[in-house]
Amino acid sequence: MRLVLATSNPGKVRELKKGLAPLGWTLLSLADFPLRMPKEEGATFLENALLKAAYVAKATGLPALADDSGLVVPALGGEPGVYSARYGGRETDKERNVYLLERMRHLKGEERKARFVAVLVLAYPDGHVEAYEGQVEGYILEAPRGEGGFGYDPLFYVPEAGKTFAEMTLEEKARYSHRGQAIKALLKAYEQGPPPREISQLE
Ligand SMILES: Nc1ncnc2c1ncn2[C@H]1C[C@H](O)[C@@H](COP(=O)(O)OP(=O)(O)OP(=O)(O)O)O1
Ligand SMILES: [Mg+2]
Protein backbone atom coordinates (compact mmCIF):
# COMPACT_ATOMS: atom_id res chain seq x y z
CA MET A 1 0.00 0.00 0.00
CA ARG A 2 1.10 3.56 -0.74
CA LEU A 3 0.35 5.96 2.10
CA VAL A 4 0.79 9.73 2.32
CA LEU A 5 1.93 11.09 5.68
CA ALA A 6 -0.23 14.20 5.97
CA THR A 7 2.07 16.25 8.19
CA SER A 8 4.52 19.12 7.68
CA ASN A 9 6.21 18.46 11.01
CA PRO A 10 9.62 16.79 10.45
CA GLY A 11 9.63 15.37 14.00
CA LYS A 12 6.36 13.56 13.35
CA VAL A 13 7.57 12.32 9.94
CA ARG A 14 10.64 10.81 11.61
CA GLU A 15 8.60 9.01 14.27
CA LEU A 16 5.87 7.86 11.87
CA LYS A 17 8.35 6.50 9.31
CA LYS A 18 10.22 4.54 11.95
CA GLY A 19 7.06 3.29 13.70
CA LEU A 20 5.18 2.27 10.56
CA ALA A 21 8.18 0.51 8.94
CA PRO A 22 6.99 -3.00 10.00
CA LEU A 23 3.93 -2.60 7.75
CA GLY A 24 6.16 -2.53 4.65
CA TRP A 25 4.05 0.22 3.06
CA THR A 26 5.52 2.86 0.75
CA LEU A 27 5.44 6.05 2.80
CA LEU A 28 5.09 9.28 0.85
CA SER A 29 4.97 12.73 2.38
CA LEU A 30 3.78 16.25 1.69
CA ALA A 31 7.21 16.81 0.12
CA ASP A 32 5.90 14.55 -2.70
CA PHE A 33 2.56 16.41 -2.85
CA PRO A 34 2.91 20.13 -2.21
CA LEU A 35 -0.58 20.94 -0.91
CA ARG A 36 -1.90 23.96 0.91
CA MET A 37 -3.16 22.31 4.09
CA PRO A 38 -6.55 23.23 5.60
CA LYS A 39 -6.73 25.41 8.72
CA GLU A 40 -6.82 23.36 11.90
CA GLU A 41 -9.87 24.93 13.45
CA GLY A 42 -11.34 21.85 15.12
CA ALA A 43 -12.19 21.83 18.81
CA THR A 44 -10.50 18.46 19.34
CA PHE A 45 -7.41 16.57 18.23
CA LEU A 46 -9.72 14.09 16.47
CA GLU A 47 -11.45 16.81 14.44
CA ASN A 48 -8.14 18.33 13.38
CA ALA A 49 -6.64 14.96 12.43
CA LEU A 50 -9.78 14.09 10.42
CA LEU A 51 -9.62 17.43 8.63
CA LYS A 52 -6.00 16.92 7.58
CA ALA A 53 -6.22 13.22 6.65
CA ALA A 54 -9.46 13.53 4.67
CA TYR A 55 -8.18 16.56 2.79
CA VAL A 56 -4.94 14.86 1.72
CA ALA A 57 -6.66 11.57 0.80
CA LYS A 58 -9.08 13.45 -1.44
CA ALA A 59 -6.40 15.67 -2.98
CA THR A 60 -3.96 12.82 -3.74
CA GLY A 61 -6.31 9.89 -4.38
CA LEU A 62 -4.20 7.87 -1.94
CA PRO A 63 -4.79 6.81 1.67
CA ALA A 64 -3.45 9.49 4.02
CA LEU A 65 -2.40 9.44 7.66
CA ALA A 66 -2.57 12.60 9.77
CA ASP A 67 -1.43 13.15 13.34
CA ASP A 68 -2.96 15.77 15.55
CA SER A 69 -1.40 15.94 18.94
CA GLY A 70 -0.69 18.20 21.84
CA LEU A 71 0.05 18.73 25.47
CA VAL A 72 -2.72 18.97 28.06
CA VAL A 73 -2.06 20.52 31.48
CA PRO A 74 -5.13 20.03 33.72
CA ALA A 75 -3.98 22.73 36.19
CA LEU A 76 -4.08 25.22 33.28
CA GLY A 77 -7.60 24.17 32.31
CA GLY A 78 -6.26 21.89 29.58
CA GLU A 79 -3.87 24.35 27.94
CA PRO A 80 -2.17 24.35 25.50
CA GLY A 81 -4.32 21.49 24.07
CA VAL A 82 -5.43 22.11 20.48
CA TYR A 83 -3.38 25.32 20.52
CA SER A 84 -0.13 23.45 21.23
CA ALA A 85 1.45 24.41 17.90
CA ARG A 86 0.72 28.13 18.35
CA TYR A 87 0.67 28.52 22.12
CA GLY A 88 0.75 32.15 23.22
CA GLY A 89 1.30 33.16 19.58
CA ARG A 90 4.91 32.02 19.98
CA GLU A 91 6.61 30.97 16.73
CA THR A 92 9.23 28.40 17.77
CA ASP A 93 9.33 25.32 19.99
CA LYS A 94 11.83 27.05 22.25
CA GLU A 95 9.68 30.15 22.68
CA ARG A 96 6.62 28.01 23.37
CA ASN A 97 8.54 26.10 26.04
CA VAL A 98 9.54 29.37 27.71
CA TYR A 99 5.92 30.56 27.55
CA LEU A 100 4.63 27.32 29.09
CA LEU A 101 7.14 27.63 31.94
CA GLU A 102 5.96 31.20 32.60
CA ARG A 103 2.32 30.09 32.66
CA MET A 104 3.23 27.32 35.13
CA ARG A 105 5.55 29.31 37.39
CA HIS A 106 3.05 29.21 40.28
CA LEU A 107 2.39 25.47 39.99
CA LYS A 108 4.16 22.94 42.21
CA GLY A 109 4.29 19.15 42.58
CA GLU A 110 1.18 17.34 41.36
CA GLU A 111 -0.10 20.57 39.82
CA ARG A 112 2.65 20.12 37.21
CA LYS A 113 1.04 16.89 36.00
CA ALA A 114 0.44 16.83 32.23
CA ARG A 115 -0.43 14.45 29.45
CA PHE A 116 0.47 14.20 25.81
CA VAL A 117 -2.29 13.09 23.44
CA ALA A 118 -1.90 11.91 19.84
CA VAL A 119 -4.72 11.06 17.46
CA LEU A 120 -3.83 9.39 14.18
CA VAL A 121 -6.47 9.38 11.46
CA LEU A 122 -6.10 7.12 8.44
CA ALA A 123 -8.40 8.34 5.67
CA TYR A 124 -9.06 6.53 2.39
CA PRO A 125 -10.00 8.32 -0.84
CA ASP A 126 -13.42 6.58 -0.79
CA GLY A 127 -14.27 8.37 2.46
CA HIS A 128 -13.55 5.53 4.90
CA VAL A 129 -11.70 6.73 8.01
CA GLU A 130 -10.08 5.08 11.02
CA ALA A 131 -8.74 6.69 14.20
CA TYR A 132 -6.06 5.52 16.63
CA GLU A 133 -5.22 7.30 19.88
CA GLY A 134 -2.39 7.31 22.37
CA GLN A 135 -1.79 9.12 25.65
CA VAL A 136 1.05 9.37 28.15
CA GLU A 137 1.17 11.01 31.58
CA GLY A 138 4.09 12.89 33.00
CA TYR A 139 5.22 16.11 34.66
CA ILE A 140 6.33 19.47 33.31
CA LEU A 141 9.82 20.19 34.66
CA GLU A 142 10.91 23.67 35.76
CA ALA A 143 13.66 23.78 33.11
CA PRO A 144 14.26 21.92 29.84
CA ARG A 145 16.37 18.76 29.73
CA GLY A 146 17.80 17.02 26.65
CA GLU A 147 18.36 17.82 22.99
CA GLY A 148 16.26 15.19 21.18
CA GLY A 149 12.61 15.10 20.11
CA PHE A 150 10.67 18.28 19.31
CA GLY A 151 7.93 20.52 20.66
CA TYR A 152 7.48 20.29 24.42
CA ASP A 153 9.65 17.15 24.70
CA PRO A 154 12.48 18.80 26.75
CA LEU A 155 9.96 19.78 29.47
CA PHE A 156 7.97 16.53 29.57
CA TYR A 157 9.32 14.18 32.23
CA VAL A 158 8.22 10.53 32.18
CA PRO A 159 8.56 9.12 35.73
CA GLU A 160 8.64 5.50 34.55
CA ALA A 161 11.64 6.24 32.35
CA GLY A 162 13.33 8.74 34.67
CA LYS A 163 13.88 11.14 31.77
CA THR A 164 12.28 13.64 29.44
CA PHE A 165 11.28 12.76 25.86
CA ALA A 166 14.17 14.94 24.70
CA GLU A 167 16.60 12.72 26.64
CA MET A 168 15.38 9.55 24.93
CA THR A 169 16.48 7.84 21.73
CA LEU A 170 13.87 7.55 18.97
CA GLU A 171 13.29 3.90 19.99
CA GLU A 172 12.88 4.79 23.67
CA LYS A 173 10.52 7.65 22.95
CA ALA A 174 8.41 5.34 20.77
CA ARG A 175 8.02 2.95 23.70
CA TYR A 176 6.56 5.58 26.05
CA SER A 177 5.11 8.30 23.90
CA HIS A 178 1.54 9.18 22.95
CA ARG A 179 2.44 8.85 19.26
CA GLY A 180 4.20 5.54 19.92
CA GLN A 181 1.01 4.20 21.57
CA ALA A 182 -1.18 5.39 18.70
CA ILE A 183 1.16 3.81 16.14
CA LYS A 184 1.12 0.57 18.14
CA ALA A 185 -2.69 0.54 17.98
CA LEU A 186 -2.60 1.03 14.20
CA LEU A 187 0.00 -1.75 13.76
CA LYS A 188 -2.16 -4.08 15.84
CA ALA A 189 -5.28 -3.30 13.78
CA TYR A 190 -3.37 -4.07 10.56
CA GLU A 191 -1.58 -7.18 11.86
CA GLN A 192 -3.61 -9.48 9.57
CA GLY A 193 -4.16 -6.91 6.81
CA PRO A 194 -6.76 -4.14 6.64
CA PRO A 195 -9.26 -4.44 9.54
CA PRO A 196 -12.94 -5.10 8.72
CA ARG A 197 -14.51 -1.73 7.97
CA GLU A 198 -17.68 -2.18 10.00
CA ILE A 199 -15.73 -2.30 13.25
CA SER A 200 -13.07 0.29 12.40
CA GLN A 201 -15.45 2.96 11.10
CA LEU A 202 -15.96 6.04 13.25
CA GLU A 203 -19.53 6.72 14.35
N1 LIG B 1 -2.12 27.95 13.19
C1 LIG B 1 -2.56 27.41 14.33
N2 LIG B 1 -3.19 28.18 15.26
C2 LIG B 1 -3.65 27.65 16.40
N3 LIG B 1 -3.53 26.36 16.75
C3 LIG B 1 -2.90 25.56 15.88
C4 LIG B 1 -2.39 26.02 14.62
N4 LIG B 1 -1.82 24.98 13.98
C5 LIG B 1 -2.00 23.92 14.78
N5 LIG B 1 -2.65 24.26 15.91
C6 LIG B 1 -3.07 23.36 16.99
C7 LIG B 1 -3.80 22.18 16.43
C8 LIG B 1 -3.25 21.01 17.12
O1 LIG B 1 -4.23 20.40 17.96
C9 LIG B 1 -2.09 21.49 17.96
C10 LIG B 1 -0.83 20.77 17.62
O2 LIG B 1 -0.50 21.02 16.30
P1 LIG B 1 -0.31 19.89 15.21
O3 LIG B 1 -1.12 20.27 14.04
O4 LIG B 1 -0.54 18.54 15.81
O5 LIG B 1 1.26 20.02 14.89
P2 LIG B 1 1.97 20.55 13.61
O6 LIG B 1 1.16 21.67 13.01
O7 LIG B 1 3.37 20.82 14.01
O8 LIG B 1 1.99 19.31 12.63
P3 LIG B 1 1.11 18.94 11.35
O9 LIG B 1 1.88 19.37 10.17
O10 LIG B 1 1.00 17.45 11.47
O11 LIG B 1 -0.22 19.63 11.45
O12 LIG B 1 -1.96 22.88 17.73
MG1 LIG C 1 -0.70 21.48 12.32
Short mmCIF file of N, CA, C and O in Angstrom, two decimals, residues 38-123:
data_model
loop_
_atom_site.label_atom_id
_atom_site.label_comp_id
_atom_site.label_asym_id
_atom_site.label_seq_id
_atom_site.Cartn_x
_atom_site.Cartn_y
_atom_site.Cartn_z
N PRO A 38 -5.43 22.48 5.03
CA PRO A 38 -6.55 23.23 5.60
C PRO A 38 -6.19 23.80 6.97
O PRO A 38 -5.30 23.29 7.64
N LYS A 39 -6.90 24.85 7.37
CA LYS A 39 -6.73 25.41 8.72
C LYS A 39 -7.19 24.40 9.75
O LYS A 39 -8.23 23.78 9.57
N GLU A 40 -6.44 24.30 10.83
CA GLU A 40 -6.82 23.36 11.90
C GLU A 40 -7.67 24.10 12.91
O GLU A 40 -7.17 24.63 13.89
N GLU A 41 -8.97 24.14 12.62
CA GLU A 41 -9.87 24.93 13.45
C GLU A 41 -10.78 24.07 14.30
O GLU A 41 -11.73 24.56 14.90
N GLY A 42 -10.51 22.76 14.34
CA GLY A 42 -11.34 21.85 15.12
C GLY A 42 -11.20 22.12 16.61
O GLY A 42 -10.24 22.72 17.05
N ALA A 43 -12.21 21.64 17.35
CA ALA A 43 -12.19 21.83 18.81
C ALA A 43 -11.46 20.68 19.50
O ALA A 43 -11.19 20.74 20.70
N THR A 44 -11.17 19.63 18.74
CA THR A 44 -10.50 18.46 19.34
C THR A 44 -9.37 17.98 18.43
O THR A 44 -9.33 18.30 17.24
N PHE A 45 -8.49 17.17 19.02
CA PHE A 45 -7.41 16.57 18.23
C PHE A 45 -8.01 15.70 17.12
O PHE A 45 -7.52 15.70 15.99
N LEU A 46 -9.09 14.97 17.46
CA LEU A 46 -9.72 14.09 16.47
C LEU A 46 -10.23 14.89 15.27
O LEU A 46 -9.99 14.52 14.12
N GLU A 47 -10.93 15.99 15.54
CA GLU A 47 -11.45 16.81 14.44
C GLU A 47 -10.33 17.31 13.54
O GLU A 47 -10.43 17.28 12.32
N ASN A 48 -9.26 17.80 14.16
CA ASN A 48 -8.14 18.33 13.38
C ASN A 48 -7.45 17.24 12.55
O ASN A 48 -7.08 17.46 11.40
N ALA A 49 -7.29 16.06 13.15
CA ALA A 49 -6.64 14.96 12.43
C ALA A 49 -7.52 14.51 11.26
O ALA A 49 -7.02 14.24 10.16
N LEU A 50 -8.83 14.46 11.48
CA LEU A 50 -9.78 14.09 10.42
C LEU A 50 -9.70 15.07 9.26
O LEU A 50 -9.66 14.69 8.10
N LEU A 51 -9.69 16.35 9.62
CA LEU A 51 -9.62 17.43 8.63
C LEU A 51 -8.41 17.25 7.72
O LEU A 51 -8.52 17.31 6.49
N LYS A 52 -7.25 17.02 8.34
CA LYS A 52 -6.00 16.92 7.58
C LYS A 52 -5.96 15.65 6.74
O LYS A 52 -5.61 15.68 5.56
N ALA A 53 -6.31 14.51 7.36
CA ALA A 53 -6.22 13.22 6.65
C ALA A 53 -7.20 13.17 5.48
O ALA A 53 -6.83 12.77 4.37
N ALA A 54 -8.45 13.60 5.72
CA ALA A 54 -9.46 13.53 4.67
C ALA A 54 -9.10 14.44 3.51
O ALA A 54 -9.27 14.08 2.33
N TYR A 55 -8.58 15.61 3.83
CA TYR A 55 -8.18 16.56 2.79
C TYR A 55 -7.09 15.97 1.89
O TYR A 55 -7.18 16.04 0.65
N VAL A 56 -6.08 15.39 2.49
CA VAL A 56 -4.94 14.86 1.72
C VAL A 56 -5.35 13.61 0.93
O VAL A 56 -4.92 13.42 -0.21
N ALA A 57 -6.20 12.77 1.52
CA ALA A 57 -6.66 11.57 0.80
C ALA A 57 -7.43 11.98 -0.46
O ALA A 57 -7.24 11.41 -1.54
N LYS A 58 -8.27 12.99 -0.31
CA LYS A 58 -9.08 13.45 -1.44
C LYS A 58 -8.20 14.11 -2.51
O LYS A 58 -8.35 13.88 -3.70
N ALA A 59 -7.24 14.92 -2.05
CA ALA A 59 -6.40 15.67 -2.98
C ALA A 59 -5.42 14.78 -3.74
O ALA A 59 -5.04 15.08 -4.87
N THR A 60 -4.98 13.67 -3.11
CA THR A 60 -3.96 12.82 -3.74
C THR A 60 -4.55 11.55 -4.35
O THR A 60 -3.89 10.90 -5.16
N GLY A 61 -5.75 11.17 -3.93
CA GLY A 61 -6.31 9.89 -4.38
C GLY A 61 -5.65 8.70 -3.72
O GLY A 61 -5.82 7.56 -4.15
N LEU A 62 -4.88 8.96 -2.67
CA LEU A 62 -4.20 7.87 -1.94
C LEU A 62 -4.62 7.91 -0.47
O LEU A 62 -5.01 8.96 0.04
N PRO A 63 -4.53 6.77 0.23
CA PRO A 63 -4.79 6.81 1.67
C PRO A 63 -3.81 7.77 2.34
O PRO A 63 -2.65 7.88 1.91
N ALA A 64 -4.28 8.49 3.35
CA ALA A 64 -3.45 9.49 4.02
C ALA A 64 -3.56 9.32 5.52
O ALA A 64 -4.62 9.00 6.06
N LEU A 65 -2.43 9.56 6.20
CA LEU A 65 -2.40 9.44 7.66
C LEU A 65 -2.00 10.79 8.26
O LEU A 65 -0.94 11.32 7.95
N ALA A 66 -2.89 11.34 9.10
CA ALA A 66 -2.57 12.60 9.77
C ALA A 66 -2.44 12.36 11.26
O ALA A 66 -3.04 11.43 11.82
N ASP A 67 -1.63 13.18 11.89
CA ASP A 67 -1.43 13.15 13.34
C ASP A 67 -1.80 14.50 13.89
O ASP A 67 -1.27 15.52 13.46
N ASP A 68 -2.76 14.54 14.81
CA ASP A 68 -2.96 15.77 15.55
C ASP A 68 -2.67 15.45 16.99
O ASP A 68 -3.14 14.45 17.53
N SER A 69 -1.86 16.29 17.61
CA SER A 69 -1.40 15.94 18.94
C SER A 69 -1.09 17.20 19.73
O SER A 69 -0.95 18.28 19.17
N GLY A 70 -1.01 17.04 21.03
CA GLY A 70 -0.69 18.20 21.84
C GLY A 70 -0.53 17.84 23.30
O GLY A 70 -0.72 16.69 23.71
N LEU A 71 -0.19 18.86 24.04
CA LEU A 71 0.05 18.73 25.47
C LEU A 71 -1.16 19.27 26.22
O LEU A 71 -1.71 20.31 25.84
N VAL A 72 -1.57 18.54 27.26
CA VAL A 72 -2.72 18.97 28.06
C VAL A 72 -2.27 19.10 29.51
O VAL A 72 -1.79 18.12 30.10
N VAL A 73 -2.39 20.31 30.07
CA VAL A 73 -2.06 20.52 31.48
C VAL A 73 -3.35 20.82 32.25
O VAL A 73 -3.90 21.92 32.13
N PRO A 74 -3.85 19.83 33.02
CA PRO A 74 -5.13 20.03 33.72
C PRO A 74 -5.13 21.27 34.62
O PRO A 74 -6.13 22.00 34.65
N ALA A 75 -4.02 21.57 35.28
CA ALA A 75 -3.98 22.73 36.19
C ALA A 75 -4.07 24.06 35.43
O ALA A 75 -4.31 25.11 36.03
N LEU A 76 -3.90 24.01 34.12
CA LEU A 76 -4.08 25.22 33.28
C LEU A 76 -5.39 25.13 32.51
O LEU A 76 -5.53 25.78 31.46
N GLY A 77 -6.31 24.30 33.00
CA GLY A 77 -7.60 24.17 32.31
C GLY A 77 -7.47 23.48 30.97
O GLY A 77 -8.28 23.70 30.08
N GLY A 78 -6.43 22.65 30.82
CA GLY A 78 -6.26 21.89 29.58
C GLY A 78 -5.35 22.53 28.55
O GLY A 78 -5.11 21.97 27.48
N GLU A 79 -4.83 23.71 28.85
CA GLU A 79 -3.87 24.35 27.94
C GLU A 79 -2.60 23.51 27.83
O GLU A 79 -2.28 22.80 28.77
N PRO A 80 -1.85 23.65 26.75
CA PRO A 80 -2.17 24.35 25.50
C PRO A 80 -3.12 23.57 24.59
O PRO A 80 -3.72 24.16 23.70
N GLY A 81 -3.31 22.27 24.79
CA GLY A 81 -4.32 21.49 24.07
C GLY A 81 -4.26 21.66 22.57
O GLY A 81 -3.19 21.54 21.98
N VAL A 82 -5.41 21.97 21.94
CA VAL A 82 -5.43 22.11 20.48
C VAL A 82 -4.72 23.38 20.00
O VAL A 82 -4.66 23.64 18.80
N TYR A 83 -4.18 24.16 20.92
CA TYR A 83 -3.38 25.32 20.52
C TYR A 83 -1.89 25.06 20.70
O TYR A 83 -1.08 25.98 20.61
N SER A 84 -1.52 23.78 20.93
CA SER A 84 -0.13 23.45 21.23
C SER A 84 0.86 24.02 20.23
O SER A 84 1.94 24.51 20.60
N ALA A 85 0.50 23.99 18.94
CA ALA A 85 1.45 24.41 17.90
C ALA A 85 1.59 25.93 17.80
O ALA A 85 2.49 26.42 17.14
N ARG A 86 0.67 26.67 18.43
CA ARG A 86 0.72 28.13 18.35
C ARG A 86 0.51 28.76 19.72
O ARG A 86 -0.06 29.84 19.83
N TYR A 87 0.95 28.08 20.75
CA TYR A 87 0.67 28.52 22.12
C TYR A 87 1.22 29.92 22.38
O TYR A 87 2.38 30.20 22.12
N GLY A 88 0.35 30.79 22.88
CA GLY A 88 0.75 32.15 23.22
C GLY A 88 1.20 32.96 22.01
O GLY A 88 1.85 33.99 22.16
N GLY A 89 0.87 32.47 20.79
CA GLY A 89 1.30 33.16 19.58
C GLY A 89 2.80 33.03 19.34
O GLY A 89 3.35 33.68 18.45
N ARG A 90 3.46 32.18 20.13
CA ARG A 90 4.91 32.02 19.98
C ARG A 90 5.23 31.18 18.74
O ARG A 90 4.52 30.25 18.42
N GLU A 91 6.32 31.54 18.05
CA GLU A 91 6.61 30.97 16.73
C GLU A 91 7.49 29.72 16.74
O GLU A 91 7.46 28.94 15.80
N THR A 92 8.31 29.55 17.77
CA THR A 92 9.23 28.40 17.77
C THR A 92 8.99 27.51 18.98
O THR A 92 8.41 27.94 19.98
N ASP A 93 9.46 26.27 18.87
CA ASP A 93 9.33 25.32 19.99
C ASP A 93 9.94 25.92 21.25
O ASP A 93 9.36 25.85 22.33
N LYS A 94 11.12 26.51 21.09
CA LYS A 94 11.83 27.05 22.25
C LYS A 94 11.04 28.15 22.94
O LYS A 94 10.88 28.17 24.16
N GLU A 95 10.49 29.05 22.12
CA GLU A 95 9.68 30.15 22.68
C GLU A 95 8.41 29.63 23.35
O GLU A 95 7.98 30.15 24.38
N ARG A 96 7.83 28.59 22.77
CA ARG A 96 6.62 28.01 23.37
C ARG A 96 6.95 27.32 24.70
O ARG A 96 6.16 27.37 25.64
N ASN A 97 8.13 26.71 24.78
CA ASN A 97 8.54 26.10 26.04
C ASN A 97 8.72 27.16 27.12
O ASN A 97 8.30 26.98 28.26
N VAL A 98 9.35 28.27 26.77
CA VAL A 98 9.54 29.37 27.71
C VAL A 98 8.18 29.90 28.17
O VAL A 98 7.96 30.13 29.37
N TYR A 99 7.27 30.06 27.23
CA TYR A 99 5.92 30.56 27.55
C TYR A 99 5.20 29.61 28.49
O TYR A 99 4.58 30.05 29.47
N LEU A 100 5.28 28.31 28.22
CA LEU A 100 4.63 27.32 29.09
C LEU A 100 5.20 27.41 30.51
O LEU A 100 4.45 27.38 31.49
N LEU A 101 6.51 27.53 30.61
CA LEU A 101 7.14 27.63 31.94
C LEU A 101 6.65 28.86 32.69
O LEU A 101 6.39 28.80 33.89
N GLU A 102 6.51 29.97 31.96
CA GLU A 102 5.96 31.20 32.60
C GLU A 102 4.56 30.95 33.12
O GLU A 102 4.24 31.30 34.26
N ARG A 103 3.71 30.36 32.28
CA ARG A 103 2.32 30.09 32.66
C ARG A 103 2.23 29.17 33.87
O ARG A 103 1.24 29.19 34.59
N MET A 104 3.28 28.32 34.07
CA MET A 104 3.23 27.32 35.13
C MET A 104 4.08 27.68 36.34
O MET A 104 4.25 26.86 37.23
N ARG A 105 4.61 28.90 36.35
CA ARG A 105 5.55 29.31 37.39
C ARG A 105 4.99 29.09 38.80
O ARG A 105 5.70 28.69 39.70
N HIS A 106 3.68 29.31 38.96
CA HIS A 106 3.05 29.21 40.28
C HIS A 106 2.66 27.79 40.65
O HIS A 106 2.15 27.54 41.73
N LEU A 107 2.86 26.84 39.76
CA LEU A 107 2.39 25.47 39.99
C LEU A 107 3.50 24.58 40.52
O LEU A 107 4.62 24.62 40.01
N LYS A 108 3.16 23.80 41.55
CA LYS A 108 4.16 22.94 42.21
C LYS A 108 3.67 21.49 42.25
O LYS A 108 2.47 21.25 42.24
N GLY A 109 4.60 20.56 42.35
CA GLY A 109 4.29 19.15 42.58
C GLY A 109 3.26 18.59 41.63
O GLY A 109 3.41 18.68 40.41
N GLU A 110 2.20 18.01 42.19
CA GLU A 110 1.18 17.34 41.36
C GLU A 110 0.47 18.29 40.41
O GLU A 110 -0.14 17.86 39.44
N GLU A 111 0.51 19.60 40.72
CA GLU A 111 -0.10 20.57 39.82
C GLU A 111 0.66 20.64 38.48
O GLU A 111 0.16 21.21 37.52
N ARG A 112 1.86 20.09 38.45
CA ARG A 112 2.65 20.12 37.21
C ARG A 112 2.41 18.88 36.35
O ARG A 112 3.08 18.65 35.35
N LYS A 113 1.43 18.07 36.78
CA LYS A 113 1.04 16.89 36.00
C LYS A 113 0.54 17.32 34.62
O LYS A 113 -0.15 18.34 34.48
N ALA A 114 0.87 16.52 33.59
CA ALA A 114 0.44 16.83 32.23
C ALA A 114 0.28 15.54 31.46
O ALA A 114 0.75 14.49 31.90
N ARG A 115 -0.41 15.62 30.34
CA ARG A 115 -0.43 14.45 29.45
C ARG A 115 -0.27 14.90 28.00
O ARG A 115 -0.66 16.00 27.62
N PHE A 116 0.35 14.02 27.25
CA PHE A 116 0.47 14.20 25.81
C PHE A 116 -0.57 13.31 25.14
O PHE A 116 -0.72 12.14 25.52
N VAL A 117 -1.26 13.85 24.17
CA VAL A 117 -2.29 13.09 23.44
C VAL A 117 -1.94 13.11 21.95
O VAL A 117 -1.56 14.16 21.43
N ALA A 118 -2.07 11.96 21.31
CA ALA A 118 -1.90 11.91 19.84
C ALA A 118 -3.08 11.17 19.23
O ALA A 118 -3.46 10.10 19.71
N VAL A 119 -3.67 11.75 18.21
CA VAL A 119 -4.72 11.06 17.46
C VAL A 119 -4.24 10.92 16.02
O VAL A 119 -3.92 11.91 15.36
N LEU A 120 -4.17 9.68 15.57
CA LEU A 120 -3.83 9.39 14.18
C LEU A 120 -5.12 9.08 13.44
O LEU A 120 -5.90 8.26 13.90
N VAL A 121 -5.33 9.74 12.31
CA VAL A 121 -6.47 9.38 11.46
C VAL A 121 -5.95 8.90 10.11
O VAL A 121 -5.15 9.57 9.46
N LEU A 122 -6.40 7.71 9.75
CA LEU A 122 -6.10 7.12 8.44
C LEU A 122 -7.36 7.27 7.59
O LEU A 122 -8.40 6.72 7.93
N ALA A 123 -7.24 8.08 6.54
CA ALA A 123 -8.40 8.34 5.67
C ALA A 123 -8.14 7.75 4.29
O ALA A 123 -7.04 7.89 3.74
#
